[in-house]
Coordinates of N, CA and C in Angstrom, one line a residue:
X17 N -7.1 20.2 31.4 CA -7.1 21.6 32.0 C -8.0 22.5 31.2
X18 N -9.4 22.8 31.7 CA -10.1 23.6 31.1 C -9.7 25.6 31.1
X19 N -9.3 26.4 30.2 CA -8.7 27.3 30.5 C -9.5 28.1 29.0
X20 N -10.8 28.4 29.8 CA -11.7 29.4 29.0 C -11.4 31.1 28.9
X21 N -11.9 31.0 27.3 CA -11.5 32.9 27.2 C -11.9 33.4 28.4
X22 N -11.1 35.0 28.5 CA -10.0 35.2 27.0 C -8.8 34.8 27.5
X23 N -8.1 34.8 26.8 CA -6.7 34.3 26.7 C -5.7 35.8 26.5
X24 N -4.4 35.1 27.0 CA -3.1 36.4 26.6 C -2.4 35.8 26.7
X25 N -1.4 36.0 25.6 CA 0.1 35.0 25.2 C 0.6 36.2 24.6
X26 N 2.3 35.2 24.8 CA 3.1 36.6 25.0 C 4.2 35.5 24.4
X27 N 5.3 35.7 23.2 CA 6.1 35.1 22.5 C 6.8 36.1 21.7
X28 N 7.6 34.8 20.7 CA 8.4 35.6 19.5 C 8.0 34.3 18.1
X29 N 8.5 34.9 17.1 CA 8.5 33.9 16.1 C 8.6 34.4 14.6
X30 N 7.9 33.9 13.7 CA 8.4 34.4 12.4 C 6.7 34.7 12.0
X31 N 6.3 35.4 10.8 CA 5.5 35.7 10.5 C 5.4 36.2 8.5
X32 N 4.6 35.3 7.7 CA 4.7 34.7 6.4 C 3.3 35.8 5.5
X33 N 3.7 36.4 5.2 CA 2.4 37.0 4.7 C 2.6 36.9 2.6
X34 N 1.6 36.2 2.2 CA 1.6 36.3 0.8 C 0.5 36.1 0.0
X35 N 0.4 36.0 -1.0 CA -0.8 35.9 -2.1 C -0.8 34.5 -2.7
X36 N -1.4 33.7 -2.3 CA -1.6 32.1 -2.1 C -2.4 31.9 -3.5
X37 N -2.2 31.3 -4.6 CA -3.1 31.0 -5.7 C -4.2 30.2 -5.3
X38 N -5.5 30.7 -6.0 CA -6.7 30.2 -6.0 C -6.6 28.6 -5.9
X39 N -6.0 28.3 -6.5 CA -5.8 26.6 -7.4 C -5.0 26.1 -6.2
X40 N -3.8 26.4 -5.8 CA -3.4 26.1 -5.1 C -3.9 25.4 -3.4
X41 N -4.5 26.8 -3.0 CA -5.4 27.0 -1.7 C -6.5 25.7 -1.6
X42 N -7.5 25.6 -3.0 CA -8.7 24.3 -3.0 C -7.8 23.0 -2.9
X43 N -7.0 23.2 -4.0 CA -6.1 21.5 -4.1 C -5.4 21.2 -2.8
X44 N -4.9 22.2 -2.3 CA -3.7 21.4 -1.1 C -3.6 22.7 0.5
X45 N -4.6 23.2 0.6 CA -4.7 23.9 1.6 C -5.6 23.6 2.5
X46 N -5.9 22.2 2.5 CA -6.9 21.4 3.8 C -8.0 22.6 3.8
X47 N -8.8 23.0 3.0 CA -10.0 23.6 3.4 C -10.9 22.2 3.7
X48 N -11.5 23.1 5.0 CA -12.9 21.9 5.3 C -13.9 22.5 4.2
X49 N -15.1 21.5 4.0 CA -16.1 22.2 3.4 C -16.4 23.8 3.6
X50 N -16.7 22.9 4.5 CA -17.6 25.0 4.5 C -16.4 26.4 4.1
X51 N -15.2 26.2 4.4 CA -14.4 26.6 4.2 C -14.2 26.8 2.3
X52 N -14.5 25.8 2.0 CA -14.1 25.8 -0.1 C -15.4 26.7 -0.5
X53 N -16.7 26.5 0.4 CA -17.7 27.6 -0.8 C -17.6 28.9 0.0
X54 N -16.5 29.5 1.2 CA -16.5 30.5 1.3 C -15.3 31.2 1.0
X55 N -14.5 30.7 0.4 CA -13.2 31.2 0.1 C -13.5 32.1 -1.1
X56 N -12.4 33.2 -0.5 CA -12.1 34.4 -1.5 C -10.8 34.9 -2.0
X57 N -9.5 34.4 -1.1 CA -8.7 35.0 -1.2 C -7.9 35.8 -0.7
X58 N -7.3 36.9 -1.2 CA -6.5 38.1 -1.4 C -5.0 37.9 -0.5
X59 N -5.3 38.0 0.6 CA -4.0 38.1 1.2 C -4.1 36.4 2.4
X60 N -3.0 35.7 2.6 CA -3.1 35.2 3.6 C -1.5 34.8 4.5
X61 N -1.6 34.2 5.1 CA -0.3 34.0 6.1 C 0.1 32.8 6.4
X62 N 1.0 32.8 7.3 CA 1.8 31.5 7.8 C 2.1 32.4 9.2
X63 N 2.2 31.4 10.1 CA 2.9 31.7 11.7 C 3.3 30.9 12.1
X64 N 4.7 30.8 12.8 CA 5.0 30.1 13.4 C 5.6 30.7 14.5
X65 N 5.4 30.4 16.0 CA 5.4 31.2 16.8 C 5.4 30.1 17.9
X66 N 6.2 30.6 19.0 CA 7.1 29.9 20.1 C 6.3 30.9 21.5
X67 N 5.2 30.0 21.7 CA 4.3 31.1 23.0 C 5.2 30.8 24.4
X68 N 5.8 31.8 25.2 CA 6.1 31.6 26.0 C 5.5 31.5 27.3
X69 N 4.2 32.5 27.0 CA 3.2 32.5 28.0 C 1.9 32.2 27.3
X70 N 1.2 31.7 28.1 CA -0.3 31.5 27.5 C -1.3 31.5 28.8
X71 N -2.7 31.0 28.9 CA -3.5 30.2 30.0 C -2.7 29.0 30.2
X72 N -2.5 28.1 29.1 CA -2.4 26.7 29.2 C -0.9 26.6 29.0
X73 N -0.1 27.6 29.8 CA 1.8 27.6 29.6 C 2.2 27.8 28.3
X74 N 3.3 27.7 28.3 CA 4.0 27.7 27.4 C 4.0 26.8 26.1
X75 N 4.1 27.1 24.8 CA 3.6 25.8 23.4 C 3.9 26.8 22.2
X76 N 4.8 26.2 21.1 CA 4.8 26.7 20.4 C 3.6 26.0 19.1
X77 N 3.5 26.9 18.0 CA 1.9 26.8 16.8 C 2.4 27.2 15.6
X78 N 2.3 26.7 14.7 CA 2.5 27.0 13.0 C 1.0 26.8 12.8
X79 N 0.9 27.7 11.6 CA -0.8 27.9 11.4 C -0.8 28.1 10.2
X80 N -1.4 27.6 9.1 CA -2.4 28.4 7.7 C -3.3 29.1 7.5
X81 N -3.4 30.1 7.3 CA -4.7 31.4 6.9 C -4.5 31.6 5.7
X82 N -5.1 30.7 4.4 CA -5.1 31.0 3.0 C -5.1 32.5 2.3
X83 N -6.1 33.1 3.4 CA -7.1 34.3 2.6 C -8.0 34.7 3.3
X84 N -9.2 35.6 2.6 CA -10.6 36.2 3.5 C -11.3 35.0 2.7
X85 N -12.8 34.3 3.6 CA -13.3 34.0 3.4 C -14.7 35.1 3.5
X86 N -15.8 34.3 2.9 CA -17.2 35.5 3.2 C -18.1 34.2 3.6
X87 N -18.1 34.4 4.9 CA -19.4 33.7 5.5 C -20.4 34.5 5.8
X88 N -22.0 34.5 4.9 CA -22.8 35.0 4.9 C -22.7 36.4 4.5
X89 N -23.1 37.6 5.5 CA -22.7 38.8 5.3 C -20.9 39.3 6.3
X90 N -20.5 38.2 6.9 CA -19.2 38.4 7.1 C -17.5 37.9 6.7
X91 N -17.1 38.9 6.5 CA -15.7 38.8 5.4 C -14.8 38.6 6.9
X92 N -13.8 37.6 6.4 CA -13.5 37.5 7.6 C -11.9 36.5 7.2
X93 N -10.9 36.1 7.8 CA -9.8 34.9 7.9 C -10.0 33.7 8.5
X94 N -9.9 32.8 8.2 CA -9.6 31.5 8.6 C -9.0 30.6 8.5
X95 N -8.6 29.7 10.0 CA -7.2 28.9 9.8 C -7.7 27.6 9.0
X96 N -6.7 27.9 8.3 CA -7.5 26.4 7.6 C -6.3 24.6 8.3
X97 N -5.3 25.3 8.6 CA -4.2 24.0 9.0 C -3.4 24.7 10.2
X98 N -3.3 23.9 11.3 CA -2.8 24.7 12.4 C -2.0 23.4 14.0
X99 N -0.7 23.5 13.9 CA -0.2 22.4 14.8 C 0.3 23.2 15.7
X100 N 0.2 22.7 17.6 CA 0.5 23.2 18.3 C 1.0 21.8 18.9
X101 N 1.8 22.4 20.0 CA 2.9 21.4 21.1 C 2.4 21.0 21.9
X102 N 0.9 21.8 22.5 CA 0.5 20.1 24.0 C -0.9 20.1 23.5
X103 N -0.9 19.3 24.6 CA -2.9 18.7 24.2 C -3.4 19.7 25.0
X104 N -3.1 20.5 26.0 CA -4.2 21.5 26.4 C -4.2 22.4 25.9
X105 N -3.4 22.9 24.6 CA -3.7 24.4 23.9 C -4.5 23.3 22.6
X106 N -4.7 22.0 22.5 CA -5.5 21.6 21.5 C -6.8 21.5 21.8
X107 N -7.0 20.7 22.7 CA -8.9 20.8 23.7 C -8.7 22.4 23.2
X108 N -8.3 23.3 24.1 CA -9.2 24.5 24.5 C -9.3 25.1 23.5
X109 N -7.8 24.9 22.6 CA -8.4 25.9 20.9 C -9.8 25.5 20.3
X110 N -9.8 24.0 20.6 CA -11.0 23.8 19.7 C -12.5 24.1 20.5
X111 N -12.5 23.6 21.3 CA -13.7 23.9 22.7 C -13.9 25.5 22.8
X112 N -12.9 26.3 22.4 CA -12.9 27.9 22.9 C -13.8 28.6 21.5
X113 N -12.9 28.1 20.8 CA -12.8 29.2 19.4 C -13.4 28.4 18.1
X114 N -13.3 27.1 18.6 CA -13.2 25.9 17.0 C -12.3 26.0 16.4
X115 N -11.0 26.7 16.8 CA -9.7 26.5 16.2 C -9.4 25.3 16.2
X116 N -8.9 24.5 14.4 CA -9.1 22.9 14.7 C -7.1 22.4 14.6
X117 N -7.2 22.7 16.2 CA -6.0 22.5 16.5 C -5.2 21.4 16.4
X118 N -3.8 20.6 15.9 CA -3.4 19.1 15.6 C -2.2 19.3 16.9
X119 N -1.7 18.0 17.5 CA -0.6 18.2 17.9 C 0.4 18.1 17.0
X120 N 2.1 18.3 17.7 CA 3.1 17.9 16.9 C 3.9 18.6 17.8
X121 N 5.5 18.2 17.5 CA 6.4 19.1 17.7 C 7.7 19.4 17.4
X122 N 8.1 20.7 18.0 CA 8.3 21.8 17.6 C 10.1 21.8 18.0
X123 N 11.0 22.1 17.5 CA 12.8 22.5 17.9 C 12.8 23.7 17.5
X124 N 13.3 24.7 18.4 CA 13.7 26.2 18.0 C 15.2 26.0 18.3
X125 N 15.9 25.8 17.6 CA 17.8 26.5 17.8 C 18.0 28.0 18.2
X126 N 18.6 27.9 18.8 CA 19.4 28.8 19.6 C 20.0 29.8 18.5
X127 N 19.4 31.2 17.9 CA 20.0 31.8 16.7 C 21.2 32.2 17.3
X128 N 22.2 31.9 15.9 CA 23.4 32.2 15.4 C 23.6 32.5 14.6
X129 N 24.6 33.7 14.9 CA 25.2 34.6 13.6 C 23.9 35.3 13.0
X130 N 23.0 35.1 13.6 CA 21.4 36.0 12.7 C 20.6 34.9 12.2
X131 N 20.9 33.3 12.5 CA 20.4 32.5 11.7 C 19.4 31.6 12.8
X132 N 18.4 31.3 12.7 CA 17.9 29.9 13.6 C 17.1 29.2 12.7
X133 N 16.9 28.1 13.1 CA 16.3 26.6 12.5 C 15.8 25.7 12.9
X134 N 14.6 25.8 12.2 CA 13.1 25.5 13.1 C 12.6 24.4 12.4
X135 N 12.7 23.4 13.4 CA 11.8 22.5 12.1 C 10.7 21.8 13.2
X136 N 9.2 20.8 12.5 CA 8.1 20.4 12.9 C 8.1 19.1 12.4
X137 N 7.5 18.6 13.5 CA 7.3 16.8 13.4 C 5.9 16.4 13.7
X138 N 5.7 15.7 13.5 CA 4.6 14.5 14.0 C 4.5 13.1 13.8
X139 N 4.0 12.7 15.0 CA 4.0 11.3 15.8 C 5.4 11.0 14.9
X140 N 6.7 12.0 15.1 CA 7.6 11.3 14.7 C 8.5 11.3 13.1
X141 N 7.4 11.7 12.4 CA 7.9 12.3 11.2 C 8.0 13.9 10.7
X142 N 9.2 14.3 10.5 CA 9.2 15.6 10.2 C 8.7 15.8 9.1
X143 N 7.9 17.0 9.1 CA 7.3 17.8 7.8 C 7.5 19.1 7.9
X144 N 7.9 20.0 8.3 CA 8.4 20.8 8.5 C 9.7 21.1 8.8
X145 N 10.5 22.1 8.0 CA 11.9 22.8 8.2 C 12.6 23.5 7.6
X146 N 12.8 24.8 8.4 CA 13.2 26.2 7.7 C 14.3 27.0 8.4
X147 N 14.8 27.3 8.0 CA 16.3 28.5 8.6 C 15.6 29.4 8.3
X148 N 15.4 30.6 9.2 CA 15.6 31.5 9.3 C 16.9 32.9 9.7
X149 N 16.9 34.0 9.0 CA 17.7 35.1 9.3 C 17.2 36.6 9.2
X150 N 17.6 37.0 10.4 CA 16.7 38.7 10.7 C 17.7 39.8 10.4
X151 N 17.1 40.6 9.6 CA 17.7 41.7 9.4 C 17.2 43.2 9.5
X152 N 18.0 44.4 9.0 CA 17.1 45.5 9.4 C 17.4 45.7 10.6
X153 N 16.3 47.2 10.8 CA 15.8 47.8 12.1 C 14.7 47.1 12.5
X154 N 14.6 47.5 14.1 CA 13.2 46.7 14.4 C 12.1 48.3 14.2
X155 N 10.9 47.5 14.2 CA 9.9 48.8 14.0 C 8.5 47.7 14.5
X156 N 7.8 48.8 15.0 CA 6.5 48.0 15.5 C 5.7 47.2 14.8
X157 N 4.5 46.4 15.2 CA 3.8 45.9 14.2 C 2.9 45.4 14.8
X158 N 1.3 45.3 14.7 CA -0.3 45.6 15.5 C -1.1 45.1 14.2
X159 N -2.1 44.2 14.8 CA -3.5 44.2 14.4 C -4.0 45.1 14.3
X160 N -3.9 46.9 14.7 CA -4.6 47.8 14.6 C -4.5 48.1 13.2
X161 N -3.2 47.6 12.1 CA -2.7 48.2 11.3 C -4.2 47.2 10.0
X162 N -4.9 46.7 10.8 CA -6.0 45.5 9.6 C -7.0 45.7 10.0
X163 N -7.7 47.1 9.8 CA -8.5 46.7 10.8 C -9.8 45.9 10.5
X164 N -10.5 45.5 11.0 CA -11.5 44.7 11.0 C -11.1 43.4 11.2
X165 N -9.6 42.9 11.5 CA -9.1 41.9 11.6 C -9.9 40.6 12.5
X166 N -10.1 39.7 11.8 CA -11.1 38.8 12.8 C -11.0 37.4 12.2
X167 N -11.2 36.3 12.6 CA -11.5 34.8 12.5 C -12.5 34.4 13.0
X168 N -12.4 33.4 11.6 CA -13.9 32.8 11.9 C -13.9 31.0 11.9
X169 N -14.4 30.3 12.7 CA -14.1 28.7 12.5 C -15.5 28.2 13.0
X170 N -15.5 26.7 12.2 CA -17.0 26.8 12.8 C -16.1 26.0 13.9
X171 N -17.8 25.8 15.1 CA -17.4 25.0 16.2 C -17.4 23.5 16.1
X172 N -16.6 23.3 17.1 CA -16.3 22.0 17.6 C -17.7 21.2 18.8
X173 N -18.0 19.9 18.1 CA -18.1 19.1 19.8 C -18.0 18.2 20.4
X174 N -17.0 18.2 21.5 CA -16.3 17.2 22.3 C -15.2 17.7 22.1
X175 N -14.6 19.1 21.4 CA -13.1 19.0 20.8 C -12.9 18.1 19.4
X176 N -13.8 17.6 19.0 CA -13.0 16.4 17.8 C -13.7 16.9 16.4
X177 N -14.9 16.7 15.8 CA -15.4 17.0 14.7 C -16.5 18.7 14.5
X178 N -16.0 19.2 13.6 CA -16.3 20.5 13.8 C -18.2 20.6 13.3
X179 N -19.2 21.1 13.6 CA -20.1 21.4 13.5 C -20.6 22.7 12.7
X180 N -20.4 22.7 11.2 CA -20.6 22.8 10.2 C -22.2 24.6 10.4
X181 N -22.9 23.9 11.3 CA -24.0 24.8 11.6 C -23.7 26.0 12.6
X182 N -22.4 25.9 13.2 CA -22.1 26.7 14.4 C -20.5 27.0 13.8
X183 N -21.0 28.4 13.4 CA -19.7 29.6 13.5 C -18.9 30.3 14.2
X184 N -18.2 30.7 15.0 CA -17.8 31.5 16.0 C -16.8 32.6 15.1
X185 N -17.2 33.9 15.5 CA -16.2 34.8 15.1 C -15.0 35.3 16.2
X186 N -14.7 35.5 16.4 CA -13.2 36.3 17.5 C -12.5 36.9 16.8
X187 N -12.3 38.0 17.7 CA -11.5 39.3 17.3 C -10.5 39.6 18.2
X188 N -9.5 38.9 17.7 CA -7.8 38.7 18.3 C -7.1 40.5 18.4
X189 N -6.3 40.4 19.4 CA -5.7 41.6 19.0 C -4.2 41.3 19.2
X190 N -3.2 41.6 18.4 CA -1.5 41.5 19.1 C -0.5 43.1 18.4
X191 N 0.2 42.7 19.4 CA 1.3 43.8 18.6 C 2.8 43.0 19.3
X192 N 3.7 44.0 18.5 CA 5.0 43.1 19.1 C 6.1 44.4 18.3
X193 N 7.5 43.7 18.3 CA 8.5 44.4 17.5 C 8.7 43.3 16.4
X194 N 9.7 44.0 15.2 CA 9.6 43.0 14.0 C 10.8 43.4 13.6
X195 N 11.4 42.7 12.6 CA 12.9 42.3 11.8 C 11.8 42.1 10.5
X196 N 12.8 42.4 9.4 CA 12.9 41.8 8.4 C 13.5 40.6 8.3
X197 N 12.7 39.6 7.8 CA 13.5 37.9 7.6 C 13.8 37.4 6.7
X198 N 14.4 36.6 6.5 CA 15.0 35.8 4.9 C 15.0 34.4 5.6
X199 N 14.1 33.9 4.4 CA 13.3 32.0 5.1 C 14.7 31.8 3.7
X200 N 15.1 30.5 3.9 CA 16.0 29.9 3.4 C 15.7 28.1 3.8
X201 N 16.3 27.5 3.0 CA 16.1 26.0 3.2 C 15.0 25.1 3.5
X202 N 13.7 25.5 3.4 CA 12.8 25.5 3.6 C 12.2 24.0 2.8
X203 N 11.6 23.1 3.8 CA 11.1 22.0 3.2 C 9.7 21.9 3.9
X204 N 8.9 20.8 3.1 CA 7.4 20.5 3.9 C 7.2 19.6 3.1
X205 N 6.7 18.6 4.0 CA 5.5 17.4 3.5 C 4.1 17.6 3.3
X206 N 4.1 17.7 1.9 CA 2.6 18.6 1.2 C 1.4 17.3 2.2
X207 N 2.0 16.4 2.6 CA 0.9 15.6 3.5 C 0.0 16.1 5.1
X208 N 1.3 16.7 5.5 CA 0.7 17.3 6.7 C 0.6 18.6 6.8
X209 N 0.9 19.5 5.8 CA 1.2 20.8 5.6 C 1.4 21.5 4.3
X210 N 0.8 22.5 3.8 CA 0.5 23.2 2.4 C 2.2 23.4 2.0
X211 N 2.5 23.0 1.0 CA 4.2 23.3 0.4 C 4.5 24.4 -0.2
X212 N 4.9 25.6 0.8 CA 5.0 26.6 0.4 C 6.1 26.8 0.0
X213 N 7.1 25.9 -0.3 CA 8.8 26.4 -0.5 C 8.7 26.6 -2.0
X214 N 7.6 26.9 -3.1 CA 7.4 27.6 -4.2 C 6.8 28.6 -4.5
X215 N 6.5 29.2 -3.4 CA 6.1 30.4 -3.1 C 6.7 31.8 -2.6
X216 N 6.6 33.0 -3.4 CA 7.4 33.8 -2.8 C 6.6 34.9 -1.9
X217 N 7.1 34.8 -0.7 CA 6.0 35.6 0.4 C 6.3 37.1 -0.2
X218 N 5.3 37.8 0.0 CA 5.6 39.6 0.0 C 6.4 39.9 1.3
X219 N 6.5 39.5 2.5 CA 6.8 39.7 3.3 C 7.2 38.5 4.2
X220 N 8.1 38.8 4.7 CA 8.4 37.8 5.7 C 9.2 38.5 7.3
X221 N 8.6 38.2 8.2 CA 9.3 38.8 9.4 C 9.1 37.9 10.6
X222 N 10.1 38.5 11.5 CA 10.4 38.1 12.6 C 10.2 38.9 13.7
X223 N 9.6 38.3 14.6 CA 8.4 38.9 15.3 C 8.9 38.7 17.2
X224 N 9.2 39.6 17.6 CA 10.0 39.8 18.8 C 8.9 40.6 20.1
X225 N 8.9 40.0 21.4 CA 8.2 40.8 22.3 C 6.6 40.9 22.0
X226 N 5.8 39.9 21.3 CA 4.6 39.7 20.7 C 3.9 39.2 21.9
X227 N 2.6 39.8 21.6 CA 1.1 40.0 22.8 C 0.2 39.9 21.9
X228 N -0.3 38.6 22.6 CA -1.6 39.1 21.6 C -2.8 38.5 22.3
X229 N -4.2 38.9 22.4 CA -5.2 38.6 23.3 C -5.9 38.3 23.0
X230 N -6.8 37.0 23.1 CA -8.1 36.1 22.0 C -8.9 36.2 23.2
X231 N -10.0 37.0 22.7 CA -11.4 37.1 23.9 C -12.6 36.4 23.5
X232 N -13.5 36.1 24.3 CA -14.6 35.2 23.9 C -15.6 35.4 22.7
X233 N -15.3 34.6 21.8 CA -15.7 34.4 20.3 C -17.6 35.0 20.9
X234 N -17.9 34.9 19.2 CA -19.3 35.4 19.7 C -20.1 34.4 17.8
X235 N -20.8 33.9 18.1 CA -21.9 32.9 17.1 C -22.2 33.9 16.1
X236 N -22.3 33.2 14.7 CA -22.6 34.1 13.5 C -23.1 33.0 12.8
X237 N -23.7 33.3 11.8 CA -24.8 32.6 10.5 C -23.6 32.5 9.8
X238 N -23.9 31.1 9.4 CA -23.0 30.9 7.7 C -23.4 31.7 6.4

């Protein structure tokens, strides 16, 4: 299913924002090359997010954004590790954007008592699994609030090996409602995924009624 920008997806999920050590990020945060001589830093995330709508239906995505990278004269985020649930949000992420999308999948429980439990597999082995619980008021929450917010991946061709000479930038936009969260129980297989259960996020929330719109990337110099 070919399903070219832009896109609009519409979900809920959790949302991991913290200060990722240098050392940490080179050793065990799957940077591709081009990725290690452009890394900077400062702030990066975690997402895990249950799309209910998309182009290509419905598929939930866990993702790694270490930090800003500076490719050339542009400062910018990039996913460095990123698993989705079918193969058509995998072709298109990568064919669209170069987002270098993996399969796997995904169990959302049914929250109880304020709690749900989310864990991720592949071809069969779990590497991922975390409880979550929401607290607080809800209060809004926007890409307006970053601005200059953007990603950068090089491209893909065929979908499979990324092309090192070809950059795409995209400038995503979402907003939604949010909770305050408390991640608990939290495991990962530093094999398929950066082991963040020694890390303490500055923030962590839960992300309700989320939109967010990915429009047609546009080519930039490394």
């Amino acid at each position: 299913m070919n399903a070219p920008p832009p896109w609009t997806l519409t979900g809920y999920g959790l949302i991991l924002v913290a200060h990722f050590p240098e050392a940490f990020v080179r050793r065990h945060g799957f940077l591709q090359p081009y990725q290690q001589v452009a890394y900077r830093g400062w702030l990066g995330t975690v997402m895990l997010v249950n799309y209910q709508t998309s182009n290509v239906g419905p598929y939930a995505e866990l993702l790694f954004i270490p930090g800003l990278f500076r490719f050339g004269n542009t400062t910018s985020f990039s996913i460095a590790k990123i698993y989705v649930s079918t193969e058509e949000s995998v072709v298109n992420g990568r064919l669209n954007w170069g987002i270098p999308k993996e399969r796997a999948d995904f169990a959302f429980s049914e929250p109880a008592r304020g709690y749900q439990q989310i864990s991720v597999s592949r071809r069969g082995q779990p590497f991922l699994s975390v409880q979550a619980k929401t607290w607080g008021p809800r209060f809004p929450i926007s890409t307006a609030f970053v601005p200059g917010f953007r990603v950068v991946q090089a491209s893909f061709f065929e979908a499979s090996e990324p092309a090192v000479s070809g950059l795409l930038l995209t400038k995503p936009t979402a907003s939604g409602s949010a909770r305050l969260a408390s991640l608990t129980n939290v495991t990962i297989d530093s094999t398929f995924f950066p082991d963040l259960s020694a890390i303490k996020p500055i923030i962590a929330l839960s992300v309700e009624n989320f939109s967010m719109q990915f429009p047609h990337p546009r080519q930039i110099r490394g």
